[in-house]
PDB file of C-alpha atoms in Angstrom:
ATOM      1  CA  MET A   1      -4.520 -20.611  12.059  1.00  0.00           C
ATOM      2  CA  GLN A   2      -4.751 -18.167  14.947  1.00  0.00           C
ATOM      3  CA  GLU A   3      -8.283 -17.006  15.721  1.00  0.00           C
ATOM      4  CA  GLN A   4      -7.361 -13.296  15.874  1.00  0.00           C
ATOM      5  CA  TRP A   5      -6.138 -13.435  12.285  1.00  0.00           C
ATOM      6  CA  LEU A   6      -9.613 -14.355  11.042  1.00  0.00           C
ATOM      7  CA  THR A   7     -10.971 -10.914  11.948  1.00  0.00           C
ATOM      8  CA  VAL A   8      -8.092  -9.286  10.071  1.00  0.00           C
ATOM      9  CA  LEU A   9      -8.583 -11.530   7.038  1.00  0.00           C
ATOM     10  CA  GLN A  10     -12.338 -10.904   6.893  1.00  0.00           C
ATOM     11  CA  ASN A  11     -11.497  -7.210   6.423  1.00  0.00           C
ATOM     12  CA  CYS A  12      -9.123  -8.098   3.581  1.00  0.00           C
ATOM     13  CA  VAL A  13     -10.345  -7.278   0.063  1.00  0.00           C
ATOM     14  CA  LEU A  14      -9.394 -10.773  -1.121  1.00  0.00           C
ATOM     15  CA  PHE A  15     -11.840 -12.430   1.300  1.00  0.00           C
ATOM     16  CA  GLU A  16     -14.655  -9.892   1.124  1.00  0.00           C
ATOM     17  CA  GLY A  17     -18.087 -11.520   1.271  1.00  0.00           C
ATOM     18  CA  ILE A  18     -16.783 -14.854   2.576  1.00  0.00           C
ATOM     19  CA  SER A  19     -18.088 -16.025   5.964  1.00  0.00           C
ATOM     20  CA  SER A  20     -15.711 -16.844   8.823  1.00  0.00           C
ATOM     21  CA  GLN A  21     -16.565 -20.557   8.655  1.00  0.00           C
ATOM     22  CA  GLU A  22     -15.964 -20.712   4.894  1.00  0.00           C
ATOM     23  CA  LEU A  23     -12.763 -18.712   5.355  1.00  0.00           C
ATOM     24  CA  LYS A  24     -11.415 -21.174   7.924  1.00  0.00           C
ATOM     25  CA  THR A  25     -11.959 -24.024   5.479  1.00  0.00           C
ATOM     26  CA  MET A  26     -10.416 -22.130   2.550  1.00  0.00           C
ATOM     27  CA  LEU A  27      -7.312 -21.070   4.449  1.00  0.00           C
ATOM     28  CA  THR A  28      -6.264 -24.652   5.146  1.00  0.00           C
ATOM     29  CA  CYS A  29      -6.084 -25.110   1.386  1.00  0.00           C
ATOM     30  CA  LEU A  30      -4.863 -21.668   0.316  1.00  0.00           C
ATOM     31  CA  VAL A  31      -2.031 -20.848   2.733  1.00  0.00           C
ATOM     32  CA  ARG A  32       1.326 -22.339   1.821  1.00  0.00           C
ATOM     33  CA  ASP A  33       3.358 -20.780   4.615  1.00  0.00           C
ATOM     34  CA  VAL A  34       3.175 -18.487   7.651  1.00  0.00           C
ATOM     35  CA  ALA A  35       6.314 -16.384   8.176  1.00  0.00           C
ATOM     36  CA  HIS A  36       7.401 -14.046  10.971  1.00  0.00           C
ATOM     37  CA  TYR A  37       9.816 -11.110  10.629  1.00  0.00           C
ATOM     38  CA  THR A  38      11.364  -8.379  12.761  1.00  0.00           C
ATOM     39  CA  LYS A  39      12.129  -4.729  11.941  1.00  0.00           C
ATOM     40  CA  ASP A  40      14.141  -4.164   8.726  1.00  0.00           C
ATOM     41  CA  ASP A  41      14.021  -7.842   7.710  1.00  0.00           C
ATOM     42  CA  ILE A  42      13.823  -8.300   3.939  1.00  0.00           C
ATOM     43  CA  ILE A  43      10.653 -10.268   3.278  1.00  0.00           C
ATOM     44  CA  CYS A  44      11.043 -10.318  -0.501  1.00  0.00           C
ATOM     45  CA  LEU A  45      13.883  -8.923  -2.590  1.00  0.00           C
ATOM     46  CA  ALA A  46      13.348  -7.455  -6.048  1.00  0.00           C
ATOM     47  CA  GLY A  47      14.607  -9.940  -8.627  1.00  0.00           C
ATOM     48  CA  ASP A  48      14.235 -13.006  -6.417  1.00  0.00           C
ATOM     49  CA  PRO A  49      11.959 -15.845  -7.583  1.00  0.00           C
ATOM     50  CA  PHE A  50       8.293 -15.111  -6.960  1.00  0.00           C
ATOM     51  CA  ASP A  51       6.702 -17.707  -4.702  1.00  0.00           C
ATOM     52  CA  GLY A  52       3.275 -16.399  -3.736  1.00  0.00           C
ATOM     53  CA  LEU A  53       1.173 -13.427  -2.695  1.00  0.00           C
ATOM     54  CA  GLY A  54       1.749 -12.121   0.811  1.00  0.00           C
ATOM     55  CA  VAL A  55      -1.114 -11.254   3.155  1.00  0.00           C
ATOM     56  CA  VAL A  56      -0.083  -9.131   6.137  1.00  0.00           C
ATOM     57  CA  VAL A  57      -1.869 -10.246   9.314  1.00  0.00           C
ATOM     58  CA  GLU A  58       0.338  -8.467  11.872  1.00  0.00           C
ATOM     59  CA  GLY A  59       2.551  -5.371  11.601  1.00  0.00           C
ATOM     60  CA  GLU A  60       3.409  -3.187   8.615  1.00  0.00           C
ATOM     61  CA  VAL A  61       5.562  -3.625   5.522  1.00  0.00           C
ATOM     62  CA  MET A  62       7.117  -1.166   3.077  1.00  0.00           C
ATOM     63  CA  ILE A  63       7.199  -1.785  -0.684  1.00  0.00           C
ATOM     64  CA  THR A  64      10.158  -0.129  -2.434  1.00  0.00           C
ATOM     65  CA  ARG A  65      12.007  -0.159  -5.747  1.00  0.00           C
ATOM     66  CA  GLU A  66      15.219   1.362  -7.016  1.00  0.00           C
ATOM     67  CA  ASN A  67      15.189   3.563 -10.104  1.00  0.00           C
ATOM     68  CA  LEU A  68      17.909   3.487 -12.741  1.00  0.00           C
ATOM     69  CA  ALA A  69      19.978   5.946 -10.716  1.00  0.00           C
ATOM     70  CA  GLY A  70      19.872   3.651  -7.699  1.00  0.00           C
ATOM     71  CA  ASP A  71      17.559   5.890  -5.658  1.00  0.00           C
ATOM     72  CA  ARG A  72      14.888   4.286  -3.497  1.00  0.00           C
ATOM     73  CA  LEU A  73      11.288   4.824  -4.552  1.00  0.00           C
ATOM     74  CA  VAL A  74       8.573   4.025  -2.021  1.00  0.00           C
ATOM     75  CA  MET A  75       5.665   2.290  -3.738  1.00  0.00           C
ATOM     76  CA  ASN A  76       3.396   1.577  -0.793  1.00  0.00           C
ATOM     77  CA  GLN A  77       3.087   0.915   2.906  1.00  0.00           C
ATOM     78  CA  LEU A  78       0.762  -1.904   3.943  1.00  0.00           C
ATOM     79  CA  GLY A  79      -0.744  -2.983   7.247  1.00  0.00           C
ATOM     80  CA  PRO A  80      -2.886  -5.861   8.562  1.00  0.00           C
ATOM     81  CA  GLY A  81      -5.334  -7.218   6.005  1.00  0.00           C
ATOM     82  CA  GLU A  82      -3.452  -5.836   3.005  1.00  0.00           C
ATOM     83  CA  ILE A  83      -1.741  -7.805   0.241  1.00  0.00           C
ATOM     84  CA  PHE A  84       1.483  -7.517  -1.737  1.00  0.00           C
ATOM     85  CA  GLY A  85       2.600  -9.353  -4.863  1.00  0.00           C
ATOM     86  CA  GLU A  86      -0.809  -9.409  -6.570  1.00  0.00           C
ATOM     87  CA  LEU A  87       0.428  -7.656  -9.737  1.00  0.00           C
ATOM     88  CA  ALA A  88       3.347 -10.064 -10.107  1.00  0.00           C
ATOM     89  CA  ALA A  89       1.276 -13.162  -9.366  1.00  0.00           C
ATOM     90  CA  PHE A  90      -0.245 -13.471 -12.823  1.00  0.00           C
ATOM     91  CA  GLY A  91       2.335 -11.687 -14.960  1.00  0.00           C
ATOM     92  CA  PRO A  92       4.865 -13.182 -17.386  1.00  0.00           C
ATOM     93  CA  GLN A  93       7.866 -12.605 -15.096  1.00  0.00           C
ATOM     94  CA  GLU A  94       8.416 -15.033 -12.240  1.00  0.00           C
ATOM     95  CA  THR A  95      10.392 -12.686 -10.012  1.00  0.00           C
ATOM     96  CA  TRP A  96       9.503 -10.118  -7.357  1.00  0.00           C
ATOM     97  CA  PRO A  97       9.248  -6.666  -9.024  1.00  0.00           C
ATOM     98  CA  ALA A  98       9.881  -4.810  -5.749  1.00  0.00           C
ATOM     99  CA  THR A  99      11.456  -5.248  -2.320  1.00  0.00           C
ATOM    100  CA  VAL A 100       9.244  -5.784   0.717  1.00  0.00           C
ATOM    101  CA  THR A 101      10.688  -4.827   4.117  1.00  0.00           C
ATOM    102  CA  ALA A 102       9.290  -5.337   7.618  1.00  0.00           C
ATOM    103  CA  GLN A 103       8.636  -2.078   9.492  1.00  0.00           C
ATOM    104  CA  GLY A 104       8.530  -3.879  12.844  1.00  0.00           C
ATOM    105  CA  ASP A 105       7.332  -7.289  14.023  1.00  0.00           C
ATOM    106  CA  VAL A 106       5.425  -8.696  11.052  1.00  0.00           C
ATOM    107  CA  THR A 107       3.503 -11.887  10.269  1.00  0.00           C
ATOM    108  CA  VAL A 108       2.692 -12.765   6.660  1.00  0.00           C
ATOM    109  CA  LEU A 109       0.627 -15.554   5.121  1.00  0.00           C
ATOM    110  CA  PHE A 110       1.847 -16.663   1.682  1.00  0.00           C
ATOM    111  CA  ILE A 111      -0.646 -17.927  -0.900  1.00  0.00           C
ATOM    112  CA  PRO A 112       0.427 -19.480  -4.238  1.00  0.00           C
ATOM    113  CA  PRO A 113      -1.492 -17.724  -7.051  1.00  0.00           C
ATOM    114  CA  GLU A 114      -2.569 -21.035  -8.586  1.00  0.00           C
ATOM    115  CA  LYS A 115      -4.549 -21.737  -5.407  1.00  0.00           C
ATOM    116  CA  ILE A 116      -6.675 -18.680  -6.155  1.00  0.00           C
ATOM    117  CA  VAL A 117      -7.377 -19.116  -9.863  1.00  0.00           C
ATOM    118  CA  GLY A 118      -7.082 -22.920  -9.992  1.00  0.00           C
ATOM    119  CA  SER A 119     -10.200 -24.961 -10.665  1.00  0.00           C
ATOM    120  CA  CYS A 120     -12.366 -25.813  -7.685  1.00  0.00           C
ATOM    121  CA  GLU A 121     -13.844 -29.315  -7.774  1.00  0.00           C
ATOM    122  CA  ARG A 122     -16.954 -28.196  -5.920  1.00  0.00           C
ATOM    123  CA  ALA A 123     -17.291 -24.948  -7.919  1.00  0.00           C
ATOM    124  CA  CYS A 124     -18.218 -23.402  -4.571  1.00  0.00           C
ATOM    125  CA  PRO A 125     -19.559 -19.828  -4.394  1.00  0.00           C
ATOM    126  CA  SER A 126     -16.728 -18.871  -2.020  1.00  0.00           C
ATOM    127  CA  HIS A 127     -14.062 -19.769  -4.559  1.00  0.00           C
ATOM    128  CA  ARG A 128     -15.826 -17.806  -7.294  1.00  0.00           C
ATOM    129  CA  MET A 129     -16.009 -14.867  -4.885  1.00  0.00           C
ATOM    130  CA  LEU A 130     -12.263 -15.237  -4.252  1.00  0.00           C
ATOM    131  CA  VAL A 131     -11.496 -14.912  -7.974  1.00  0.00           C
ATOM    132  CA  THR A 132     -13.809 -11.885  -8.289  1.00  0.00           C
ATOM    133  CA  ASN A 133     -12.149 -10.236  -5.288  1.00  0.00           C
ATOM    134  CA  MET A 134      -8.718 -10.904  -6.785  1.00  0.00           C
ATOM    135  CA  LEU A 135      -9.704  -9.046  -9.947  1.00  0.00           C
ATOM    136  CA  LYS A 136     -10.963  -6.104  -7.844  1.00  0.00           C
ATOM    137  CA  LEU A 137      -7.706  -6.065  -5.912  1.00  0.00           C
ATOM    138  CA  VAL A 138      -5.535  -6.027  -9.038  1.00  0.00           C
ATOM    139  CA  SER A 139      -7.656  -3.234 -10.504  1.00  0.00           C
ATOM    140  CA  LYS A 140      -7.399  -1.190  -7.294  1.00  0.00           C
ATOM    141  CA  ARG A 141      -3.617  -1.593  -7.165  1.00  0.00           C
ATOM    142  CA  ALA A 142      -3.247  -0.639 -10.823  1.00  0.00           C
ATOM    143  CA  LEU A 143      -5.213   2.551 -10.147  1.00  0.00           C
ATOM    144  CA  GLY A 144      -2.928   3.299  -7.202  1.00  0.00           C
ATOM    145  CA  LEU A 145       0.138   2.936  -9.422  1.00  0.00           C
ATOM    146  CA  ARG A 146      -1.420   5.218 -12.017  1.00  0.00           C
ATOM    147  CA  ARG A 147      -1.996   7.817  -9.320  1.00  0.00           C
ATOM    148  CA  GLN A 148       1.653   7.650  -8.271  1.00  0.00           C
ATOM    149  CA  VAL A 149       2.745   8.038 -11.895  1.00  0.00           C
ATOM    150  CA  GLU A 150       0.601  11.184 -12.049  1.00  0.00           C
ATOM    151  CA  TYR A 151       2.422  12.582  -9.010  1.00  0.00           C
ATOM    152  CA  LEU A 152       5.802  11.774 -10.521  1.00  0.00           C
ATOM    153  CA  SER A 153       4.896  13.324 -13.879  1.00  0.00           C
ATOM    154  CA  MET A 154       4.062  16.723 -12.359  1.00  0.00           C
ATOM    155  CA  LYS A 155       6.655  19.329 -13.205  1.00  0.00           C
ATOM    156  CA  THR A 156       6.775  21.139  -9.879  1.00  0.00           C
ATOM    157  CA  LEU A 157       7.406  19.934  -6.350  1.00  0.00           C
ATOM    158  CA  ARG A 158       4.439  21.953  -5.125  1.00  0.00           C
ATOM    159  CA  GLY A 159       2.235  20.215  -7.658  1.00  0.00           C
ATOM    160  CA  LYS A 160       3.305  16.796  -6.389  1.00  0.00           C
ATOM    161  CA  ILE A 161       2.732  17.746  -2.752  1.00  0.00           C
ATOM    162  CA  SER A 162      -0.607  19.423  -3.474  1.00  0.00           C
ATOM    163  CA  ALA A 163      -1.911  16.433  -5.422  1.00  0.00           C
ATOM    164  CA  TYR A 164      -0.847  14.036  -2.694  1.00  0.00           C
ATOM    165  CA  LEU A 165      -2.454  16.113   0.087  1.00  0.00           C
ATOM    166  CA  LEU A 166      -5.660  16.550  -1.898  1.00  0.00           C
ATOM    167  CA  TYR A 167      -5.902  12.787  -2.359  1.00  0.00           C
ATOM    168  CA  GLN A 168      -5.504  12.256   1.406  1.00  0.00           C
ATOM    169  CA  TYR A 169      -8.244  14.848   1.951  1.00  0.00           C
ATOM    170  CA  GLN A 170     -10.542  13.028  -0.478  1.00  0.00           C
ATOM    171  CA  GLN A 171      -9.833   9.679   1.203  1.00  0.00           C
ATOM    172  CA  THR A 172     -10.437  10.890   4.755  1.00  0.00           C
ATOM    173  CA  GLY A 173     -13.105  13.507   4.050  1.00  0.00           C
ATOM    174  CA  ARG A 174     -11.367  15.760   6.586  1.00  0.00           C
ATOM    175  CA  LYS A 175      -9.089  18.778   6.343  1.00  0.00           C
ATOM    176  CA  VAL A 176      -7.018  17.478   9.259  1.00  0.00           C
ATOM    177  CA  PHE A 177      -5.461  14.040   8.811  1.00  0.00           C
ATOM    178  CA  ILE A 178      -2.419  11.933   9.620  1.00  0.00           C
ATOM    179  CA  LEU A 179      -0.041  11.266   6.741  1.00  0.00           C
ATOM    180  CA  PRO A 180       0.389   7.506   6.207  1.00  0.00           C
ATOM    181  CA  LEU A 181       4.073   8.012   5.325  1.00  0.00           C
ATOM    182  CA  LYS A 182       6.938   9.503   7.320  1.00  0.00           C
ATOM    183  CA  ARG A 183       8.719  12.525   5.853  1.00  0.00           C
ATOM    184  CA  ASP A 184      11.609  10.529   4.339  1.00  0.00           C
ATOM    185  CA  GLU A 185       9.178   7.894   3.020  1.00  0.00           C
ATOM    186  CA  LEU A 186       7.006  10.581   1.430  1.00  0.00           C
ATOM    187  CA  ALA A 187      10.094  12.077  -0.225  1.00  0.00           C
ATOM    188  CA  ASP A 188      10.940   8.668  -1.675  1.00  0.00           C
ATOM    189  CA  TYR A 189       7.319   8.133  -2.734  1.00  0.00           C
ATOM    190  CA  LEU A 190       7.279  11.423  -4.641  1.00  0.00           C
ATOM    191  CA  ASN A 191      10.872  10.857  -5.838  1.00  0.00           C
ATOM    192  CA  VAL A 192      12.186  14.138  -4.413  1.00  0.00           C
ATOM    193  CA  ALA A 193      14.959  15.057  -1.968  1.00  0.00           C
ATOM    194  CA  ARG A 194      13.809  15.218   1.642  1.00  0.00           C
ATOM    195  CA  PRO A 195      15.342  18.697   2.297  1.00  0.00           C
ATOM    196  CA  SER A 196      13.505  20.036  -0.770  1.00  0.00           C
ATOM    197  CA  LEU A 197      10.253  18.473   0.436  1.00  0.00           C
ATOM    198  CA  SER A 198      10.654  19.976   3.909  1.00  0.00           C
ATOM    199  CA  ARG A 199      11.428  23.440   2.494  1.00  0.00           C
ATOM    200  CA  GLU A 200       8.397  23.401   0.195  1.00  0.00           C
ATOM    201  CA  LEU A 201       6.101  22.231   2.985  1.00  0.00           C
ATOM    202  CA  ALA A 202       7.409  25.109   5.121  1.00  0.00           C
ATOM    203  CA  ARG A 203       6.726  27.587   2.300  1.00  0.00           C
ATOM    204  CA  MET A 204       3.191  26.260   1.894  1.00  0.00           C
ATOM    205  CA  ARG A 205       2.672  26.652   5.647  1.00  0.00           C
ATOM    206  CA  ASP A 206       4.039  30.224   5.616  1.00  0.00           C
ATOM    207  CA  GLU A 207       1.748  31.103   2.712  1.00  0.00           C
ATOM    208  CA  GLY A 208      -1.281  29.827   4.655  1.00  0.00           C
ATOM    209  CA  LEU A 209      -2.082  26.819   2.449  1.00  0.00           C
ATOM    210  CA  ILE A 210      -1.465  24.185   5.124  1.00  0.00           C
ATOM    211  CA  ASP A 211      -0.304  23.690   8.671  1.00  0.00           C
ATOM    212  CA  PHE A 212       1.428  20.635  10.077  1.00  0.00           C
ATOM    213  CA  HIS A 213       2.908  19.109  13.188  1.00  0.00           C
ATOM    214  CA  ARG A 214       4.923  15.923  12.728  1.00  0.00           C
ATOM    215  CA  SER A 215       2.628  13.571  10.739  1.00  0.00           C
ATOM    216  CA  SER A 216      -0.519  15.638  11.237  1.00  0.00           C
ATOM    217  CA  VAL A 217      -1.516  17.981   8.389  1.00  0.00           C
ATOM    218  CA  GLN A 218      -4.267  20.597   8.227  1.00  0.00           C
ATOM    219  CA  ILE A 219      -5.435  21.972   4.889  1.00  0.00           C
ATOM    220  CA  LYS A 220      -6.230  25.652   5.401  1.00  0.00           C
ATOM    221  CA  ASP A 221      -6.796  26.807   1.807  1.00  0.00           C
ATOM    222  CA  LEU A 222      -8.299  24.145  -0.465  1.00  0.00           C
ATOM    223  CA  GLU A 223      -8.580  26.393  -3.511  1.00  0.00           C
ATOM    224  CA  ALA A 224      -4.930  27.435  -3.336  1.00  0.00           C
ATOM    225  CA  LEU A 225      -3.961  23.790  -2.993  1.00  0.00           C
ATOM    226  CA  ARG A 226      -5.982  22.891  -6.072  1.00  0.00           C
ATOM    227  CA  LYS A 227      -4.343  25.704  -8.020  1.00  0.00           C
ATOM    228  CA  GLY A 228      -0.993  24.181  -7.099  1.00  0.00           C
ATOM    229  CA  ILE A 229      -1.630  21.194  -9.353  1.00  0.00           C
ATOM    230  CA  GLN A 230      -2.726  23.202 -12.373  1.00  0.00           C
TER     231      GLN A 230
END
């Protein structure tokens, strides 16, 4: 296990509260495989057999699904210290529910779910903490999915954009922030056409609600933005 990965893993929700020495010991038992990928490699394909949670230690991955019409829907983008596959790990289906793609050079640690919830002979505090952290992680991801469903259920494009920008504002605590998704990825995330998204963003800029340059966005009128989701 490379030493620089330990710092990344200690900032991972799954290993929160576990010391570096305990983590080193646990990883020798938990990790089934370490895999390396390059840009656009398919790490996991929706429908393939599920074989363990993935922990990103280097690079970024994109989680996507196809809807019934065959259009791509972006579910999430994850970087170092983040996990994918946690919702599928303990469900009734034994296949990947989504496709995971490398956004560049990526390294992933794979952990079989039974290693997390399986009985620990020593009943050590670290293992109990691991199970608790897993429950927190699943809950957090479920809330994220609910939030995306709320975006998708909004009737207007402006409502979807406004809700998304307001959430980024709440997360950063700043009116100027960098969008975590590129324009085409955001269009897929909100399940809208990219040209329509670009036109609506331009209208919102012209009306003085926001300003933007590439991935940087500035909220100029919070109240108008909030009215956009009503």
